[in-house]
């Protein structure tokens, strides 16, 4: 009886202790969460939200609704066959007038120029001619201004622009469009820009990654195996460029590589060649510059892994009769795979977003996708297309992230 | 004690009330910076501050309307006057990012060069895209735009801006199309093909540049035999760095630079006052003292110092075969032509 009571009491107190422990744990994790709230908020407002908005822009088409609401409404109700009726024409006339007054007709022009370069001037011309017009039938008045208004194609594209969500930016970003028959087709050959640029971006990224690995791996090995005094001194040579501004390093390469620069000067003095080597304003310049800028990432990622590898295994393999090369390839190399993976991932992901280095050291045909995004963003104000191009870049980066996470594990990603 | 507190509070409140009146007014003027900012500071900003007791804060940007659009959309316009390129002055007005100007505040409209007053912007100066070479390195000397495209008579690399503007106009000019019908020709598919096939003939020898500071550097480094450039930059290199460069004015493509007032600024009245001040003939003519760009007003041209007059894009000798950049053409067609240009570049 007594014993039973004691067991029960013990059980109860264990329960109590457990509950206490859980409460303490909850309290602890809540505190940890509370401490990370500022960072989370910061990340959401400065990172997640802007990227989200940009991606959202790639499928939105708000211009028609905002600037020409009546026209957008009546176009959505139009069956899309032939030429629309007087209702639509009178909505067009009214909306062009109010948009001209508000000064934002060109926003619609820019939206429609995605389909055909003539739209902006067509709208502005129509607006100028409509200024003093008082007409009973708008169809007649407007089609008299420009024959394009009696073309079914003009109206088909207007109707596409009137939809509030559109796939057209995402299609345009891979050189596709929706043709008159409703099927997706490739754009004219002299307008195919983006797919080639995406492929070029990945190709340059892959070569830069391979070059970084080739150059960085031995350096990381050296740093990891040298006595710490020497390795620390050598590490400075890796770290200082890492801390130096990207722009400074790129400009320095321009000075070194240009036709009358230091390298070509040396070649000329040594009479190795007659003509200067074309080292800059071409792919060679881009690869040299980007490899140099990204090399520290590869070295540090590999160094971090190599430092933790005991030299004993390799020594054991050699003492058991393996050739040093075989020991290296079969014992050491597999242990460094996480470092290689992490370095390659970092370098590749950074490389495909590169902008300044290819712009300054590249020539014709070295445009990377970020340069084209910037043209749409800053020069063309076509944020929809900029968003669509960015969407593909983000999707590809995420895809690489998942592949990397599967193969290596993202927890292995560390520098030093 | 209570009385004292009350009077202190009252005094404080009063001083706060009057503080804004006592403070000098200030506006923010945003330009491309560099040599142009220095020139407008001396020619326009300092005299305006002296005359109107208005402080001018300087900011810089790289052109394009993206930043302005973001500010207008967020209703946080912090720029009061903006230095604009033609295409931005036109589309900024079309998109409602710039305020309409009162043409009456600028004086006689016929005193301005043709097209120098837009609904939302007024020209601040005339600048020009020309080509230049190093007299010590290139002999014989090129004299006409055809020479730029003639690799046989003038071997060597060519510097061109990585932008279809001006480059395509030059290709047609060099191919024999008269200046008057350049844009008519460019507007047709055949004309565009013709321009690109002319460019094909020098494509392998072109070094493409992006920033205006690059071409004088390319010339100085000997990286190119001749290069497209902005006349002010070459003039600067000639005068300040004593470089043996020479400008070829044949086929120059000139354009205006603009002042505009962004939508949503709180200081639009002072901004308008500044623009009207900086457009006065006696003020606008001062700019040429500090940079080789010409005033866009007829009555200001005689006021320009005779020393710099021959270096102006508008000097009669330089103006013979000049073409005005058609910004409306480019506003309509830039996107499609630029896409074709970039595709052509990567082939």
XYZ file of C-alpha atoms in Angstrom:
763
model
C 0.000 0.000 0.000
C 2.692 2.389 1.086
C 4.981 1.361 -1.665
C 2.247 1.907 -4.205
C 1.663 5.389 -2.861
C 5.354 6.192 -3.160
C 5.487 4.988 -6.761
C 2.506 7.114 -7.543
C 4.122 10.148 -5.885
C 7.319 9.485 -7.771
C 5.402 9.235 -11.013
C 3.594 12.466 -10.285
C 6.800 14.283 -9.466
C 8.443 12.925 -12.636
C 5.454 14.188 -14.581
C 5.841 17.518 -12.896
C 9.553 17.643 -13.627
C 8.876 16.766 -17.273
C 6.283 19.487 -17.585
C 8.699 21.917 -15.972
C 11.389 20.841 -18.370
C 9.092 21.209 -21.362
C 7.978 24.629 -20.171
C 11.580 25.672 -19.706
C 12.387 24.372 -23.170
C 9.430 26.211 -24.641
C 10.538 29.324 -22.843
C 14.052 28.876 -24.147
C 12.973 28.369 -27.763
C 10.607 31.310 -27.492
C 13.477 33.455 -26.292
C 15.654 32.270 -29.137
C 12.865 33.082 -31.561
C 12.302 36.508 -30.003
C 15.988 37.257 -30.331
C 15.938 36.365 -33.997
C 12.788 38.386 -34.737
C 14.692 41.569 -35.715
C 16.806 39.603 -38.172
C 13.765 37.798 -39.550
C 11.930 41.081 -40.026
C 14.994 42.561 -41.674
C 15.296 39.606 -44.053
C 11.618 39.645 -44.918
C 11.485 43.377 -45.635
C 14.805 43.722 -47.451
C 15.109 40.367 -49.149
C 12.023 38.188 -49.373
C 9.531 40.981 -50.016
C 11.411 42.860 -52.787
C 12.234 39.621 -54.584
C 8.646 38.487 -54.202
C 7.351 41.765 -55.612
C 9.716 41.598 -58.574
C 8.657 38.027 -59.349
C 4.999 38.974 -58.940
C 5.546 41.744 -61.486
C 6.571 39.165 -64.077
C 3.002 37.884 -64.372
C 1.057 41.050 -63.625
C -0.302 43.357 -66.272
C -1.904 46.230 -64.354
C -1.312 49.070 -66.837
C -4.524 48.794 -68.871
C -6.712 48.482 -65.772
C -5.038 51.418 -64.077
C -4.852 53.839 -66.984
C -7.693 52.815 -69.309
C -10.221 51.046 -67.054
C -13.255 51.352 -69.351
C -11.370 50.059 -72.354
C -9.914 47.168 -70.360
C -13.397 46.221 -69.154
C -14.990 46.369 -72.606
C -12.074 44.514 -74.209
C -12.480 41.682 -71.716
C -16.130 41.427 -72.719
C -15.328 41.478 -76.439
C -15.429 38.027 -78.085
C -12.083 38.557 -79.810
C -13.354 38.046 -83.344
C -12.734 40.532 -86.140
C -12.922 44.189 -85.098
C -14.691 45.187 -81.870
C -17.891 47.232 -81.914
C -18.608 50.904 -81.272
C -18.705 50.353 -77.479
C -15.044 49.455 -77.399
C -14.096 52.301 -79.742
C -15.900 54.867 -77.624
C -14.230 53.469 -74.481
C -10.906 53.804 -76.300
C -11.594 57.431 -77.218
C -12.695 58.352 -73.688
C -9.828 56.560 -71.987
C -7.183 57.958 -74.346
C -8.412 61.431 -73.490
C -8.415 60.959 -69.741
C -5.051 59.163 -69.867
C -3.556 61.991 -71.926
C -4.804 64.464 -69.370
C -3.368 62.434 -66.492
C -0.138 62.073 -68.452
C 0.165 58.312 -68.231
C -0.849 57.113 -71.678
C 2.757 56.078 -72.275
C 2.506 53.446 -69.542
C 0.018 51.584 -71.709
C 2.225 52.298 -74.712
C 5.169 50.641 -73.000
C 3.046 47.658 -72.016
C 1.816 47.204 -75.595
C 5.276 47.768 -77.080
C 6.177 44.375 -75.658
C 4.075 42.962 -78.519
C 4.763 45.496 -81.242
C 7.121 48.472 -81.288
C 4.589 50.661 -83.062
C 1.998 50.772 -80.269
C 3.452 53.658 -78.271
C 3.512 55.977 -81.278
C 0.096 54.723 -82.441
C -1.442 55.670 -79.099
C 0.295 59.050 -78.950
C -0.693 59.832 -82.538
C -4.299 58.842 -81.864
C -4.318 60.967 -78.738
C -3.042 64.029 -80.638
C -5.605 63.620 -83.423
C -8.472 62.992 -81.041
C -7.813 66.242 -79.170
C -10.393 68.342 -80.972
C -12.563 65.524 -82.294
C -16.308 65.444 -81.601
C -17.720 62.403 -83.247
C -20.992 60.511 -83.299
C -19.316 57.267 -84.338
C -15.900 56.686 -82.787
C -15.287 53.622 -84.936
C -15.206 55.781 -88.030
C -13.191 58.589 -86.464
C -10.541 56.329 -84.954
C -10.069 54.005 -87.912
C -9.607 57.124 -90.056
C -6.675 58.191 -87.876
C -4.660 55.073 -88.574
C -5.378 51.905 -90.613
C -3.903 49.800 -87.800
C -7.097 50.396 -85.820
C -9.000 48.361 -88.440
C -6.538 45.498 -88.143
C -7.705 42.512 -86.088
C -4.119 41.902 -84.891
C -4.003 45.312 -83.133
C -7.128 44.470 -81.188
C -6.066 40.929 -80.403
C -2.926 42.307 -78.761
C -4.913 45.013 -76.938
C -7.140 42.286 -75.522
C -4.092 40.320 -74.375
C -2.804 43.409 -72.580
C -6.193 43.956 -70.897
C -5.940 40.708 -68.931
C -4.735 41.457 -65.407
C -2.464 38.403 -65.267
C -0.332 37.543 -68.264
C 2.105 34.791 -69.233
C 3.617 37.025 -71.919
C 6.585 38.394 -69.944
C 7.617 34.897 -68.938
C 7.287 33.805 -72.567
C 9.164 36.835 -73.902
C 12.007 36.078 -71.505
C 12.576 32.770 -73.299
C 12.085 34.246 -76.791
C 8.524 32.940 -77.120
C 5.243 34.658 -77.965
C 1.624 33.718 -78.455
C 0.876 33.958 -82.173
C -2.421 34.931 -83.868
C -3.527 31.270 -83.899
C -3.193 31.069 -80.117
C -0.159 28.779 -80.222
C 3.160 29.566 -78.628
C 5.804 30.277 -81.246
C 9.418 31.372 -81.332
C 10.059 35.066 -82.080
C 11.809 36.205 -85.285
C 15.413 35.066 -85.557
C 16.916 38.545 -85.215
C 15.004 39.023 -81.935
C 16.108 35.800 -80.222
C 18.204 37.127 -77.404
C 17.342 35.729 -74.020
C 17.639 31.945 -74.326
C 21.073 32.348 -75.858
C 22.003 34.778 -73.092
C 20.802 32.351 -70.396
C 22.786 29.520 -71.986
C 25.826 31.794 -72.255
C 25.449 32.801 -68.607
C 25.442 29.174 -67.436
C 28.301 28.292 -69.763
C 30.461 31.151 -68.465
C 29.468 30.211 -64.898
C 30.486 26.577 -65.497
C 33.866 27.485 -67.022
C 34.626 29.959 -64.237
C 33.730 27.290 -61.658
C 36.007 24.756 -63.352
C 38.878 27.273 -63.561
C 38.428 28.245 -59.911
C 38.505 24.584 -58.878
C 41.603 23.920 -60.968
C 43.446 26.912 -59.504
C 41.944 26.946 -56.020
C 42.140 23.295 -54.984
C 45.971 23.072 -54.916
C 46.156 26.381 -53.059
C 43.656 25.182 -50.456
C 45.637 21.936 -50.129
C 48.840 23.886 -49.602
C 47.231 26.142 -47.003
C 45.721 23.185 -45.125
C 48.934 21.135 -45.016
C 51.538 23.826 -44.284
C 52.501 24.599 -40.668
C 50.072 27.156 -39.322
C 52.616 30.016 -39.189
C 53.336 29.825 -42.911
C 49.780 29.022 -43.852
C 48.528 32.077 -41.965
C 50.957 34.266 -43.861
C 49.851 32.785 -47.169
C 46.217 33.111 -46.137
C 46.644 36.894 -46.145
C 47.281 36.686 -49.886
C 43.899 35.013 -50.293
C 42.026 37.232 -47.868
C 43.243 40.656 -48.992
C 41.880 40.342 -52.568
C 38.715 38.892 -51.016
C 38.267 42.131 -49.073
C 39.151 44.400 -51.980
C 36.338 46.019 -53.933
C 35.118 44.088 -56.937
C 35.268 47.191 -59.096
C 38.881 47.904 -58.160
C 39.960 44.374 -59.002
C 38.097 44.433 -62.323
C 39.638 47.761 -63.299
C 43.060 46.461 -62.306
C 42.597 43.580 -64.712
C 41.698 46.017 -67.450
C 45.004 47.849 -66.837
C 46.924 44.576 -66.935
C 45.249 43.042 -69.959
C 44.701 45.940 -72.360
C 46.540 45.963 -75.735
C 49.191 48.368 -74.455
C 48.972 47.091 -70.912
C 51.540 45.452 -68.686
C 51.171 41.904 -69.985
C 51.237 42.884 -73.651
C 54.096 45.285 -72.924
C 56.073 42.416 -71.467
C 55.318 40.230 -74.482
C 56.496 43.016 -76.784
C 59.699 43.667 -74.831
C 60.546 39.995 -74.858
C 59.687 39.933 -78.587
C 57.490 36.878 -78.083
C 54.844 38.080 -80.521
C 54.352 40.871 -83.028
C 50.732 41.785 -82.483
C 49.303 42.348 -78.989
C 47.388 39.389 -77.556
C 43.632 40.107 -77.464
C 43.161 39.599 -73.730
C 40.388 42.049 -72.973
C 36.987 43.016 -74.482
C 36.408 39.345 -75.222
C 35.549 36.082 -73.450
C 39.153 35.645 -72.288
C 38.960 38.920 -70.339
C 35.631 37.950 -68.747
C 36.931 34.535 -67.676
C 40.191 35.903 -66.260
C 38.426 38.660 -64.345
C 35.607 36.528 -62.956
C 37.908 33.655 -62.007
C 40.141 35.997 -60.072
C 37.262 37.657 -58.281
C 35.609 34.364 -57.319
C 38.732 32.325 -56.548
C 38.805 33.129 -52.782
C 35.368 31.505 -52.345
C 36.651 28.247 -53.833
C 39.872 28.330 -51.807
C 38.164 29.122 -48.494
C 35.414 26.511 -48.947
C 37.972 23.795 -49.701
C 40.359 24.962 -47.006
C 37.623 24.729 -44.383
C 37.054 21.061 -45.230
C 40.696 20.106 -45.759
C 41.779 21.516 -42.417
C 39.573 18.966 -40.684
C 41.016 15.964 -42.553
C 43.602 13.994 -40.610
C 46.754 13.244 -42.637
C 46.971 9.857 -40.903
C 44.639 8.048 -43.325
C 46.696 8.995 -46.335
C 49.887 8.028 -44.523
C 48.352 4.713 -43.565
C 47.420 4.043 -47.188
C 50.966 4.779 -48.317
C 52.471 2.634 -45.599
C 50.196 -0.196 -46.707
C 51.780 0.039 -50.132
C 49.602 2.442 -52.114
C 51.334 4.764 -54.526
C 51.080 8.384 -53.190
C 48.980 9.355 -56.195
C 46.598 6.469 -55.624
C 46.443 7.306 -51.924
C 45.609 10.879 -52.751
C 42.944 9.987 -55.301
C 41.270 7.207 -53.294
C 41.741 8.382 -49.716
C 42.180 12.157 -49.650
C 40.130 13.381 -52.590
C 36.854 11.670 -51.548
C 37.143 13.304 -48.129
C 37.369 16.753 -49.737
C 34.285 16.266 -51.916
C 32.085 18.362 -49.578
C 34.561 21.223 -49.956
C 34.641 20.882 -53.712
C 30.847 20.780 -53.788
C 30.457 23.795 -51.520
C 33.068 25.820 -53.400
C 31.651 24.936 -56.798
C 28.138 25.790 -55.673
C 29.155 29.169 -54.240
C 31.256 30.139 -57.240
C 28.677 29.012 -59.781
C 25.741 30.746 -58.102
C 27.704 33.975 -57.699
C 29.002 33.740 -61.274
C 25.606 33.451 -62.969
C 24.524 36.716 -61.338
C 27.618 38.622 -62.455
C 27.272 42.062 -63.896
C 30.184 44.522 -63.578
C 33.053 42.274 -64.619
C 31.558 41.089 -67.937
C 30.403 44.657 -68.652
C 33.907 46.078 -68.261
C 36.091 43.250 -69.541
C 33.759 41.607 -72.047
C 33.198 42.340 -75.693
C 30.354 41.763 -78.094
C 28.690 38.468 -77.376
C 29.646 38.292 -73.702
C 26.408 39.718 -72.296
C 25.279 37.841 -69.239
C 21.660 37.713 -68.174
C 22.083 40.283 -65.364
C 23.220 42.893 -67.878
C 20.041 42.323 -69.908
C 17.914 42.506 -66.751
C 19.516 45.827 -65.931
C 18.771 47.203 -69.413
C 15.065 46.358 -68.964
C 15.047 47.668 -65.408
C 16.869 50.952 -65.858
C 16.684 51.924 -69.507
C 13.451 50.412 -70.740
C 11.471 50.635 -67.497
C 10.026 47.276 -68.477
C 9.922 45.873 -64.965
C 7.647 43.031 -66.045
C 10.242 41.643 -68.422
C 13.033 42.345 -65.917
C 10.978 40.402 -63.372
C 10.427 37.523 -65.790
C 14.150 37.254 -66.590
C 14.905 37.385 -62.853
C 12.314 34.662 -62.237
C 14.234 32.257 -64.451
C 17.491 33.204 -62.758
C 15.965 32.620 -59.316
C 14.380 29.315 -60.419
C 17.658 28.023 -61.819
C 19.536 29.112 -58.700
C 16.975 27.324 -56.506
C 17.241 24.216 -58.680
C 21.011 24.230 -58.217
C 20.520 24.727 -54.514
C 18.346 21.623 -54.273
C 20.742 19.542 -56.331
C 23.586 20.761 -54.139
C 21.646 20.055 -50.970
C 20.893 16.526 -52.192
C 24.467 15.758 -53.217
C 26.485 17.579 -50.552
C 24.170 18.987 -47.898
C 23.826 22.662 -47.286
C 25.106 22.339 -43.712
C 28.549 21.690 -45.157
C 28.667 25.143 -46.655
C 31.181 27.137 -44.678
C 34.075 29.454 -45.307
C 37.038 29.012 -42.948
C 7.794 78.844 -11.118
C 4.733 77.754 -12.968
C 4.687 81.052 -14.807
C 8.285 80.626 -15.797
C 7.635 77.148 -17.188
C 4.664 78.419 -19.137
C 6.623 81.285 -20.661
C 9.501 78.955 -21.591
C 7.053 76.597 -23.254
C 5.430 79.514 -25.061
C 8.809 80.831 -26.205
C 9.813 77.395 -27.406
C 6.562 76.969 -29.272
C 6.944 80.385 -30.864
C 10.523 79.764 -31.920
C 9.490 76.429 -33.443
C 6.682 78.202 -35.251
C 8.994 80.773 -36.762
C 11.956 78.471 -37.342
C 10.931 77.374 -40.838
C 10.620 81.005 -41.927
C 14.100 81.870 -40.727
C 15.753 78.864 -42.405
C 17.114 79.396 -45.937
C 15.313 77.539 -48.686
C 17.027 74.566 -50.290
C 16.462 72.459 -53.383
C 18.067 69.263 -54.605
C 19.366 69.162 -58.168
C 20.351 65.802 -59.550
C 22.772 65.564 -62.473
C 25.050 62.988 -64.087
C 27.881 64.326 -61.919
C 31.484 64.580 -63.066
C 32.668 67.384 -65.320
C 29.110 68.447 -66.150
C 28.179 68.850 -62.483
C 31.256 71.004 -61.890
C 30.358 73.154 -64.870
C 26.705 73.684 -63.925
C 27.716 74.394 -60.325
C 29.885 77.279 -61.396
C 27.677 78.530 -64.204
C 24.199 78.089 -62.692
C 24.131 76.916 -59.058
C 26.438 79.463 -57.460
C 24.862 82.505 -59.154
C 21.381 81.187 -58.310
C 22.293 80.712 -54.642
C 23.710 84.230 -54.585
C 20.691 85.771 -56.277
C 17.860 83.857 -54.603
C 19.374 82.916 -51.213
C 18.493 79.329 -52.007
C 20.869 76.570 -51.105
C 21.385 73.889 -53.780
C 22.080 70.314 -52.776
C 23.781 68.223 -55.434
C 22.976 64.603 -56.128
C 24.116 62.269 -58.884
C 22.531 59.533 -60.945
C 23.352 57.581 -64.101
C 20.349 58.495 -66.203
C 17.356 56.281 -66.825
C 13.966 56.726 -65.206
C 13.933 53.681 -62.948
C 14.885 55.520 -59.762
C 12.560 58.431 -60.482
C 9.714 56.072 -61.208
C 10.289 54.227 -57.947
C 10.275 57.551 -56.058
C 7.127 58.827 -57.748
C 5.312 55.527 -57.154
C 6.319 55.570 -53.484
C 5.369 59.286 -53.266
C 8.782 60.165 -51.842
C 10.251 62.376 -54.557
C 13.364 63.944 -53.091
C 14.729 65.463 -56.309
C 13.545 68.947 -57.236
C 15.317 69.494 -60.539
C 16.622 66.719 -62.744
C 19.244 66.716 -65.498
C 17.880 64.492 -68.271
C 18.835 62.918 -71.579
C 16.404 63.394 -74.445
C 14.739 59.994 -74.420
C 14.189 60.241 -70.654
C 12.851 63.814 -70.976
C 10.302 62.589 -73.529
C 9.246 59.346 -71.879
C 9.355 60.909 -68.411
C 6.801 63.431 -69.600
C 4.703 60.783 -71.371
C 4.686 58.607 -68.254
C 3.732 61.411 -65.901
C 7.046 61.348 -64.037
C 7.833 64.976 -64.905
C 5.776 68.126 -64.365
C 4.624 70.345 -67.197
C 6.674 73.542 -67.476
C 5.264 76.986 -68.081
C 6.781 78.053 -71.421
C 6.140 81.708 -70.584
C 8.677 81.589 -67.767
C 11.418 80.783 -70.273
C 11.137 83.876 -72.449
C 10.735 84.100 -76.207
C 10.188 80.561 -77.563
C 11.648 81.546 -80.936
C 14.944 82.322 -79.262
C 15.470 78.608 -78.565
C 16.922 76.273 -81.196
C 14.292 74.079 -82.881
C 12.900 71.456 -80.528
C 14.708 72.793 -77.452
C 11.514 73.315 -75.456
C 9.386 70.279 -74.580
C 6.178 70.215 -72.531
C 8.039 68.954 -69.453
C 11.631 69.947 -70.106
C 13.819 72.706 -71.474
C 17.236 72.213 -73.050
C 20.213 73.174 -70.918
C 22.856 72.682 -73.594
C 23.736 71.083 -76.925
C 26.182 68.188 -76.856
C 27.359 65.985 -79.596
C 28.548 62.483 -80.369
C 31.598 62.674 -82.618
C 34.625 60.567 -83.364
C 38.149 61.397 -82.353
C 41.677 60.115 -82.936
C 45.196 60.582 -81.604
C 47.123 62.865 -84.004
C 50.455 61.358 -83.006
C 49.394 57.815 -83.781
C 47.081 57.980 -86.786
C 48.401 59.166 -90.138
C 46.949 60.086 -92.569
C 44.245 61.811 -90.572
C 40.586 60.836 -91.048
C 38.333 63.724 -92.030
C 34.884 62.331 -92.770
C 32.552 59.757 -91.240
C 33.223 57.374 -94.180
C 36.824 57.123 -92.952
C 35.619 55.637 -89.674
C 34.216 52.672 -91.605
C 37.213 52.396 -93.954
C 39.499 49.743 -92.492
C 41.726 49.640 -95.592
C 42.780 53.281 -95.656
C 42.676 53.623 -91.858
C 43.566 50.300 -90.270
C 43.130 49.823 -86.543
C 40.488 49.211 -83.910
C 37.384 51.372 -83.621
C 35.712 52.345 -80.367
C 31.902 52.427 -80.431
C 29.300 52.733 -77.715
C 27.480 49.456 -77.103
C 24.169 50.986 -78.075
C 22.404 51.081 -81.437
C 21.793 54.834 -81.123
C 24.174 56.907 -83.270
C 25.993 53.729 -84.342
C 23.237 52.846 -86.833
C 22.898 56.464 -87.965
C 26.631 56.544 -88.672
C 26.514 53.273 -90.590
C 23.918 54.761 -92.944
C 25.738 58.104 -93.233
C 28.934 56.263 -94.132
C 26.982 54.158 -96.617
C 25.960 57.306 -98.465
C 22.509 58.040 -97.045
C 22.097 61.834 -96.717
C 21.614 63.175 -93.190
C 18.092 64.374 -93.971
C 16.769 60.894 -94.735
C 18.594 58.839 -92.091
C 15.559 58.199 -89.891
C 13.238 57.621 -92.833
C 15.663 54.933 -93.988
C 16.148 53.431 -90.524
C 12.383 53.097 -90.134
C 12.208 50.608 -93.021
C 13.300 46.983 -92.642
C 15.573 47.336 -95.696
C 17.201 50.435 -94.215
C 17.834 48.640 -90.947
C 19.348 45.687 -92.822
C 21.530 48.117 -94.744
C 22.806 49.714 -91.540
C 23.615 46.347 -89.990
C 25.402 45.093 -93.099
C 27.516 48.260 -93.109
C 28.346 47.579 -89.459
C 29.270 44.001 -90.399
C 32.194 45.404 -92.394
C 33.912 46.730 -89.248
C 32.427 44.421 -86.607
C 35.619 42.402 -86.100
C 37.607 45.582 -85.365
C 35.224 47.219 -82.908
C 35.940 47.705 -79.211
C 32.592 48.356 -77.506
C 32.446 50.780 -74.606
C 29.625 51.675 -72.210
C 30.589 54.634 -70.032
C 31.423 58.077 -71.454
C 34.704 58.129 -69.547
C 36.022 55.094 -71.431
C 36.706 56.454 -74.974
C 39.352 59.077 -74.020
C 41.031 56.328 -71.996
C 40.885 53.887 -74.917
C 42.485 56.501 -77.184
C 45.159 57.343 -74.652
C 45.967 53.660 -74.130
C 46.211 53.123 -77.874
C 43.559 50.431 -77.592
C 41.735 51.987 -80.564
C 42.817 54.030 -83.582
C 39.663 56.122 -83.490
C 36.646 56.149 -81.252
C 33.152 57.451 -80.945
C 32.989 59.890 -78.008
C 31.126 62.821 -76.479
C 32.719 66.066 -77.611
C 32.948 67.476 -74.061
C 34.984 64.507 -72.877
C 37.474 64.828 -75.740
C 37.717 68.594 -75.155
C 38.443 67.922 -71.486
C 41.201 65.474 -72.395
C 42.660 68.010 -74.841
C 42.644 70.913 -72.400
C 43.134 69.354 -68.968
C 45.285 66.340 -69.835
C 46.992 67.908 -72.889
C 46.223 64.892 -75.022
C 46.956 65.156 -78.767
C 43.379 64.201 -79.665
C 41.433 65.624 -82.561
C 37.693 65.611 -83.146
C 36.191 64.858 -86.555
C 32.956 66.822 -86.684
C 31.672 65.368 -89.963
C 28.594 63.248 -89.223
C 28.279 64.530 -85.641
C 24.988 63.524 -84.037
C 23.923 66.274 -81.686
C 21.353 66.221 -78.994
C 20.085 68.362 -76.162
C 20.516 67.882 -72.440
C 17.444 68.829 -70.402
C 16.190 70.243 -67.123
C 12.952 68.815 -65.781
C 10.961 68.896 -62.538
C 9.976 65.490 -61.119
C 6.348 64.821 -60.232
C 5.566 65.026 -56.529
C 8.338 67.339 -55.374
C 7.374 69.804 -52.647
C 9.601 72.558 -54.023
C 8.268 72.811 -57.556
C 7.924 76.621 -57.376
C 11.604 77.144 -56.533
C 12.554 74.440 -59.009
C 10.686 76.325 -61.746
C 12.414 79.522 -60.656
C 15.791 77.812 -60.990
C 15.018 76.504 -64.478
C 13.889 79.918 -65.646
C 17.025 81.480 -64.080
C 19.365 78.948 -65.693
C 17.692 79.493 -69.087
C 18.325 83.252 -69.195
C 20.634 84.070 -72.133
C 23.219 85.801 -69.942
C 23.282 82.829 -67.542
C 23.045 79.937 -69.997
C 25.930 81.335 -72.064
C 28.241 80.996 -69.026
C 28.173 77.191 -69.172
C 30.452 77.069 -72.225
C 33.192 78.674 -70.117
C 33.441 75.499 -68.070
C 32.593 72.714 -70.537
C 32.563 72.465 -74.344
C 28.810 72.306 -74.714
C 26.822 74.986 -76.517
C 23.838 77.015 -75.296
C 20.532 76.094 -76.947
C 19.461 79.773 -77.300
C 20.249 81.964 -80.268
C 20.739 85.132 -78.219
C 23.195 83.316 -75.942
C 25.542 82.195 -78.705
C 27.191 85.639 -79.255
C 27.826 85.801 -75.513
C 29.995 82.670 -75.583
C 33.716 83.363 -75.274
C 35.392 83.439 -78.742
C 38.136 81.112 -77.480
C 35.826 78.153 -77.035
C 33.470 78.938 -79.905
C 35.323 76.785 -82.491
C 35.035 73.800 -80.100
C 31.244 74.028 -79.902
C 29.080 71.490 -81.734
C 27.115 74.428 -83.140
C 30.113 76.317 -84.603
C 29.390 76.821 -88.325
C 32.421 74.809 -89.468
C 31.485 71.894 -87.252
C 27.795 71.997 -88.040
C 27.982 71.359 -91.807
C 27.071 67.685 -91.851
C 25.335 67.426 -88.496
C 22.388 65.222 -87.632
C 20.013 65.773 -84.752
C 19.292 62.620 -82.762
C 15.628 61.756 -83.289
C 14.561 60.853 -79.780
C 11.002 60.142 -80.818
C 12.229 57.561 -83.289
C 14.297 55.935 -80.564
C 11.507 56.155 -77.986
C 9.382 54.042 -80.336
C 11.986 51.697 -81.727
C 14.777 51.365 -79.200
C 13.514 48.135 -77.677
C 13.193 46.169 -80.902
C 16.324 47.584 -82.522
C 18.373 47.139 -79.361
C 17.282 43.518 -79.160
C 18.351 42.983 -82.736
C 21.593 44.860 -82.014
C 22.419 42.651 -79.018
C 21.523 39.517 -80.971
C 23.748 40.743 -83.813
C 26.577 41.414 -81.367
C 26.536 37.882 -80.007
C 26.538 36.226 -83.428
